[in-house]
Short mmCIF file of C-alpha atoms and ligand atoms in Angstrom, two decimals:
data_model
loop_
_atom_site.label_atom_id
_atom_site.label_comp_id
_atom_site.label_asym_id
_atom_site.label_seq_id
_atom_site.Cartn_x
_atom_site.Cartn_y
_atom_site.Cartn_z
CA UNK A 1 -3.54 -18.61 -13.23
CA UNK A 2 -0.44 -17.64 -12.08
CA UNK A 3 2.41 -19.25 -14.43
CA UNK A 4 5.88 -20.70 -12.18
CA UNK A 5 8.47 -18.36 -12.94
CA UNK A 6 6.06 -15.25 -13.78
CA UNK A 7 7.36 -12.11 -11.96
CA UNK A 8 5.54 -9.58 -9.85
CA UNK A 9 5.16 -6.24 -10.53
CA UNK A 10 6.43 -3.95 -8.29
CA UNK A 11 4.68 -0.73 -7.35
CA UNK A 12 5.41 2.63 -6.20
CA UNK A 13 2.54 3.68 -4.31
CA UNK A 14 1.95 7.11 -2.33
CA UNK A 15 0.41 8.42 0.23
CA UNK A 16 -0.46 12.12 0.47
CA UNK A 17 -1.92 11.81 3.86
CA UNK A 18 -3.65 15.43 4.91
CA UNK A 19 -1.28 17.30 2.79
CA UNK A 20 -1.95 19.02 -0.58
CA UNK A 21 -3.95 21.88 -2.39
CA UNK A 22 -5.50 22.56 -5.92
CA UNK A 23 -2.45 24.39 -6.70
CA UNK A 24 0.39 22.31 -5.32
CA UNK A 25 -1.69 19.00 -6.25
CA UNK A 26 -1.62 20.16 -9.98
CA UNK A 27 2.19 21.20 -10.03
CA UNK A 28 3.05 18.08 -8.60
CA UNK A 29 0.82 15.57 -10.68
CA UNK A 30 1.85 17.14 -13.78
CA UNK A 31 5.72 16.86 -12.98
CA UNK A 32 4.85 13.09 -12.15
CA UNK A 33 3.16 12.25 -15.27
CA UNK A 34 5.77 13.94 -17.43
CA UNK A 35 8.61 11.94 -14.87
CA UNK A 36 7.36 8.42 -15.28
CA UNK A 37 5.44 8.24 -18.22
CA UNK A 38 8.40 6.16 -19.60
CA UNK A 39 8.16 3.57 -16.42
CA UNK A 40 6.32 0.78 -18.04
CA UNK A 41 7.77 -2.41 -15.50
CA UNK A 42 6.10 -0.86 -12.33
CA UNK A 43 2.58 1.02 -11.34
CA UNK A 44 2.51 4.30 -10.36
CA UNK A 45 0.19 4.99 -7.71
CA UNK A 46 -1.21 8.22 -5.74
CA UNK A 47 -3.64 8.04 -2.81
CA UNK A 48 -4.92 11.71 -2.34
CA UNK A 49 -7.05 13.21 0.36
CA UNK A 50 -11.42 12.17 -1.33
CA UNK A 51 -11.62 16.34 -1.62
CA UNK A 52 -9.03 15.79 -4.60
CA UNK A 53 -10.39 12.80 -6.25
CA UNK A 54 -11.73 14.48 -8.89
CA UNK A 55 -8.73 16.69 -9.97
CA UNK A 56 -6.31 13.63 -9.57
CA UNK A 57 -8.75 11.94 -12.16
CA UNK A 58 -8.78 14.98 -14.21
CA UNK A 59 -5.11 15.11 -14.89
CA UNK A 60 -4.05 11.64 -14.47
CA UNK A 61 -6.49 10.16 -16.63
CA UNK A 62 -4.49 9.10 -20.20
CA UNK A 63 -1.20 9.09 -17.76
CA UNK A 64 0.22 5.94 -16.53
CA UNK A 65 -0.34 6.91 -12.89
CA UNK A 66 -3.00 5.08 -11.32
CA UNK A 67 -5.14 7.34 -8.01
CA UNK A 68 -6.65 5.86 -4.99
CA UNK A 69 -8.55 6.68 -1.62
CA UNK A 70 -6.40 6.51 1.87
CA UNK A 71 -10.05 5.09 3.66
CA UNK A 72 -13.13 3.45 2.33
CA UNK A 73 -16.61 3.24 4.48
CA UNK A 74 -18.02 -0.67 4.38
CA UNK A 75 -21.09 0.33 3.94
CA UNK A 76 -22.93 1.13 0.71
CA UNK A 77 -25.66 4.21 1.42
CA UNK A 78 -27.32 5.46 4.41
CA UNK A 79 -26.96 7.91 7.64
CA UNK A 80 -23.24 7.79 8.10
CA UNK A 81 -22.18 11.39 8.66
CA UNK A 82 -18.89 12.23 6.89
CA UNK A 83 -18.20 8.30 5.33
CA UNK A 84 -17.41 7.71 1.47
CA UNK A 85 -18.92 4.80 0.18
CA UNK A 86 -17.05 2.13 -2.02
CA UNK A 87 -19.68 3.48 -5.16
CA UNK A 88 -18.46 6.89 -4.63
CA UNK A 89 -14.54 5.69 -5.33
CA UNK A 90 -15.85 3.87 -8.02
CA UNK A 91 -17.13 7.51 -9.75
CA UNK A 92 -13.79 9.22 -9.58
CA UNK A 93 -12.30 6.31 -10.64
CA UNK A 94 -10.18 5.05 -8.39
CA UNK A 95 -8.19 1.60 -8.14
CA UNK A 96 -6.71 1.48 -4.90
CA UNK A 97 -7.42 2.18 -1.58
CA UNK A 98 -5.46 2.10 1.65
CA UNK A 99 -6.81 -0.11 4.32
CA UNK A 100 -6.04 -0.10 8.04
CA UNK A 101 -3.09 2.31 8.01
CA UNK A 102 -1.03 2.54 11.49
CA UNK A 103 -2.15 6.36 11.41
CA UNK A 104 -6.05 5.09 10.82
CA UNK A 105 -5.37 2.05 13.47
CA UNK A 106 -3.86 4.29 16.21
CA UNK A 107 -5.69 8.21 15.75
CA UNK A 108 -9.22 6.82 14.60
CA UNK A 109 -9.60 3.62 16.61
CA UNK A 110 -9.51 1.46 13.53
CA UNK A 111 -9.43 -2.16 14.56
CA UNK A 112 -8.54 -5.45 12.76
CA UNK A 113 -12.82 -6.00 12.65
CA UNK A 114 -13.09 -2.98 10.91
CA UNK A 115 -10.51 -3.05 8.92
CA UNK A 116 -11.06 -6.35 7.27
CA UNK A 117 -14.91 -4.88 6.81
CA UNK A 118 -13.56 -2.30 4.42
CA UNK A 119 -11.27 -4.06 2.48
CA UNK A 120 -13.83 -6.42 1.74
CA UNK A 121 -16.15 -3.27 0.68
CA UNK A 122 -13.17 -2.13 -1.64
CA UNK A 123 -12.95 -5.56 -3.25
CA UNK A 124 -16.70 -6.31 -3.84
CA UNK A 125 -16.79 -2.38 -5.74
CA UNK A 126 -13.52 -3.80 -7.73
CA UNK A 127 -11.03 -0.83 -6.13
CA UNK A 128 -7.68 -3.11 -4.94
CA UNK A 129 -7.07 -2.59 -1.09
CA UNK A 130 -3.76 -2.14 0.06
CA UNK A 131 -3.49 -3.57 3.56
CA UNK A 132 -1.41 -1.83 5.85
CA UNK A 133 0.31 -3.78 8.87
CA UNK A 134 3.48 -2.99 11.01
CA UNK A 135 4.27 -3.47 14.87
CA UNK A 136 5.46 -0.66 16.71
CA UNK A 137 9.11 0.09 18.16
CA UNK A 138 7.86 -1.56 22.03
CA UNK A 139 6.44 -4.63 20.25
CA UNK A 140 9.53 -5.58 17.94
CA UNK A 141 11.61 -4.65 20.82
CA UNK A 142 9.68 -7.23 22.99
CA UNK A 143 10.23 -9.82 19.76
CA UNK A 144 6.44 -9.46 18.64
CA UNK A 145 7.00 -8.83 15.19
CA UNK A 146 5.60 -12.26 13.82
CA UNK A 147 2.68 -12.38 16.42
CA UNK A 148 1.44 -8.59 15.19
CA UNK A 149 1.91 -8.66 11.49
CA UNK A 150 0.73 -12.56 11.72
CA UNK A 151 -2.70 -11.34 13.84
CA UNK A 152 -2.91 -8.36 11.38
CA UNK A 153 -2.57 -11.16 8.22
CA UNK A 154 -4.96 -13.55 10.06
CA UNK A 155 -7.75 -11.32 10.40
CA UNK A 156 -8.14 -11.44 6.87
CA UNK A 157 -7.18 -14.96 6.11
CA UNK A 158 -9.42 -16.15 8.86
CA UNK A 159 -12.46 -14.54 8.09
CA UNK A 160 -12.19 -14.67 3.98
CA UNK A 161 -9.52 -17.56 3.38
CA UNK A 162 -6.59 -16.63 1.30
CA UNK A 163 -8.22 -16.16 -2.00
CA UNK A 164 -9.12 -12.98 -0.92
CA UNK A 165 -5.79 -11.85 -0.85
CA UNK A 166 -5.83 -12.68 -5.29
CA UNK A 167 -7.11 -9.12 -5.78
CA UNK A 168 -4.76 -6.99 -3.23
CA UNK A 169 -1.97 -5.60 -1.88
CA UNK A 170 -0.25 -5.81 1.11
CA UNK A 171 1.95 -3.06 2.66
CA UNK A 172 4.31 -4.12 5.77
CA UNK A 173 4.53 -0.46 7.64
CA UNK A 174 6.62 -1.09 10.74
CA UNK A 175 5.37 1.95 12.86
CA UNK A 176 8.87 3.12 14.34
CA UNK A 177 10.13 3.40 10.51
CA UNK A 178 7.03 5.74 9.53
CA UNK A 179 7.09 9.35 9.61
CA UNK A 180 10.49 8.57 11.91
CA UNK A 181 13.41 9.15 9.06
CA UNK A 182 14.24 5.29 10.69
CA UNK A 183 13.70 3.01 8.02
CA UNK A 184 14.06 -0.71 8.13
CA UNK A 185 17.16 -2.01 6.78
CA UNK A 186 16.25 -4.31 3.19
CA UNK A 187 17.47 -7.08 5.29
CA UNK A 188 14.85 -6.07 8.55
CA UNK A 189 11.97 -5.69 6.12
CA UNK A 190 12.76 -8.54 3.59
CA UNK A 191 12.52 -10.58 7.05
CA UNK A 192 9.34 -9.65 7.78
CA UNK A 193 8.15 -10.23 3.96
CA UNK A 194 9.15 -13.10 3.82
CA UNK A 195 7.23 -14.25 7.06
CA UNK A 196 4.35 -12.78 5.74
CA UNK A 197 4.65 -14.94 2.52
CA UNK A 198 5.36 -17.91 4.25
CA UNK A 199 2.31 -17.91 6.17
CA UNK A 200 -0.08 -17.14 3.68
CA UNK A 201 1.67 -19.90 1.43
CA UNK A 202 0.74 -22.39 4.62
CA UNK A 203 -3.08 -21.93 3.13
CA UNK A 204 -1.89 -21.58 -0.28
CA UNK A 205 1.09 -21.19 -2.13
CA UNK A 206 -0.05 -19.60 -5.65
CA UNK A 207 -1.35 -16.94 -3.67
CA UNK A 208 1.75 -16.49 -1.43
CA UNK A 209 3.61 -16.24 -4.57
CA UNK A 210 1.55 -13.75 -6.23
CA UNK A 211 0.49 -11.20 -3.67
CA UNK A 212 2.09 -7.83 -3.98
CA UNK A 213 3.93 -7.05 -0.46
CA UNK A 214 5.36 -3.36 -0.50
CA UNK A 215 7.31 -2.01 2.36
CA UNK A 216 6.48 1.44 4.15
CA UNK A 217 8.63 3.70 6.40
CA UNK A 218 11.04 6.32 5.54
CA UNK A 219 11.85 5.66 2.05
CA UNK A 220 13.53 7.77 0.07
CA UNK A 221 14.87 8.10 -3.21
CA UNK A 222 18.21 7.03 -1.63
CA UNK A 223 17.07 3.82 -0.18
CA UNK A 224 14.12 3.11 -2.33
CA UNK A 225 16.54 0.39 -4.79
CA UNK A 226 17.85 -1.31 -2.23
CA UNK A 227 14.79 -2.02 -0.12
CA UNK A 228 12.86 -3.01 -3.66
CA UNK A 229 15.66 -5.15 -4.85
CA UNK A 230 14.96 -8.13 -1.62
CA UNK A 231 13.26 -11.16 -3.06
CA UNK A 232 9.94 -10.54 -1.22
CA UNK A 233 9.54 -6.80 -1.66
CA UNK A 234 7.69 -5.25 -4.14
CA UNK A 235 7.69 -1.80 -4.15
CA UNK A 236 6.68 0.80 -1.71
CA UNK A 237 4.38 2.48 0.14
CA UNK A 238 5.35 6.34 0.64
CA UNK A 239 4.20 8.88 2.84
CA UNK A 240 6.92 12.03 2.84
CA UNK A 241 8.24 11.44 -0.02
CA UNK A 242 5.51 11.28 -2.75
CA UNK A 243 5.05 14.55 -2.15
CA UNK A 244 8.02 15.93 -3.66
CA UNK A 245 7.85 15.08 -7.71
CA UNK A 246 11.62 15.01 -8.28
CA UNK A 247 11.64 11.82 -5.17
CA UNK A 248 8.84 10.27 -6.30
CA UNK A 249 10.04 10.09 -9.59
CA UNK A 250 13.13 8.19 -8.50
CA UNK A 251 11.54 6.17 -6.19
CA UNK A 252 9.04 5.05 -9.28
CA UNK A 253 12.15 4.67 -11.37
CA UNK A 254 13.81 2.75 -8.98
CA UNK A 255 10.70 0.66 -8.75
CA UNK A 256 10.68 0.16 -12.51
CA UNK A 257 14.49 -0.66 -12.26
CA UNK A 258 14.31 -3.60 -9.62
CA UNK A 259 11.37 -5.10 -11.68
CA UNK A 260 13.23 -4.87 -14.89
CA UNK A 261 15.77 -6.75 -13.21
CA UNK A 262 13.93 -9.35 -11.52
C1 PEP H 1 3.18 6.14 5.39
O1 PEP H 1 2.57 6.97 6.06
O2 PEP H 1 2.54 5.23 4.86
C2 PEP H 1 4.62 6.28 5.26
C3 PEP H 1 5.29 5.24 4.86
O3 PEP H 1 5.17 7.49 5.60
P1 PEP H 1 6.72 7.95 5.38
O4 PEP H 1 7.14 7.45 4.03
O5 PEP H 1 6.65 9.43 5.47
O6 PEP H 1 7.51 7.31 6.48
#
């Protein structure tokens, strides 16, 4: 049960994308574990590319960084050429996986049905999904905002009801802030958050107040404290940036600050 008054954690979570090699992987985990092995008020997360799933559990195992998948198949065995099964995550040990990325939505015709398929896979093999949602530059132009990330919310809530958002994440990834060295202002994102915990809290307001939301797009070791210290967000989700140790280190610390603060 979730106790009044009992804070979230706050995570810093990244995302390697299609980046990384034995080499630079282990130069950069090891930095990371030595850099935020004194972080104890936020997680420390790393979603690699499923080739590196076994060295990320080699070296971060003992560490407190957690490793995840960036995709999860939603089904269990069977004749699906180049798909990873939730079992298989389960092996190298993972605890996260990203679900419904913009990058997965947009360049691999990921829909909201399919989407909401895997991160119930991910939950029933007890790996945390972290669901992605964000509307691009045309639709918050056109004042869409609420509709998108509210459709992208609802196809979960709808099909599961909102206890299945007890065991998860969700990342708010506005798509002209990713990759775009345009991120949203703490007061543009915390706007959005808080939408997004309003409406789940219409269907039940424990779960509103507990659910991890993190914000994605352009964060940076310069902006990472002042997006994480709004009310409603709880970390971040980072693409660029994870990849260079020293950033990722401050962005975990500055994680770890706003949550010792809260
Ligand atoms: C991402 O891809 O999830 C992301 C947030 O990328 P970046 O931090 O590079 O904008």
């Amino acid at each position: 049960m979730f106790e009044a008054g009992q804070k979230r954690r706050k995570f810093a979570v990244g995302n390697w994308k299609m980046n990384g090699s034995i080499a630079t992987n282990k130069a950069l985990l090891e930095k990371l574990a030595a850099g935020v092995k004194d972080f104890h008020d936020a997680d420390c997360v790393v979603c690699v590319p499923y080739p590196y799933l076994c060295q990320a559990q080699q070296l971060l195992q003992g560490s407190n960084i957690a490793w995840g998948a960036q995709n999860i198949c939603s089904t269990k065995n069977g004749a699906l050429t180049g798909a990873v099964a939730p079992h298989m995550l389960v092996d190298y040990g993972c605890r996260h996986v990203l679900i419904g990325h913009s990058e997965r939505r947009s360049q691999f015709h990921e829909t909201d049905d399919t989407a909401a398929a895997r991160f119930l896979a991910a939950q029933e093999a007890g790996i945390t999904p972290i669901f992605c949602m964000g509307e691009s530059a045309d639709e918050r132009d056109s004042d869409w905002t609420e509709y998108i990330v509210g459709r992208q919310l609802d196809s979960l809530i709808r099909r599961f009801g909102p206890y299945v958002l007890k065991n998860a994440i969700l990342a708010y990834e506005p798509l002209w802030a990713v990759g775009s060295d345009q991120p949203a202002t703490p007061e543009q994102a915390q706007e959005v958050h808080a939408f997004i915990r309003k409406r789940i809290a219409r269907c039940d307001a424990e779960v509103a107040a507990r659910v991890p939301i993190l914000y994605g797009g352009s964060v940076t070791a310069a902006n990472a404290l002042g997006l994480f210290s709004m009310p409603d967000i709880d970390g971040g989700l980072i693409g660029r940036a994870s990849l260079k140790a020293e950033e990722f280190i401050a962005i975990t610390r500055a994680a770890n600050q706003a949550a010792a603060r809260n």
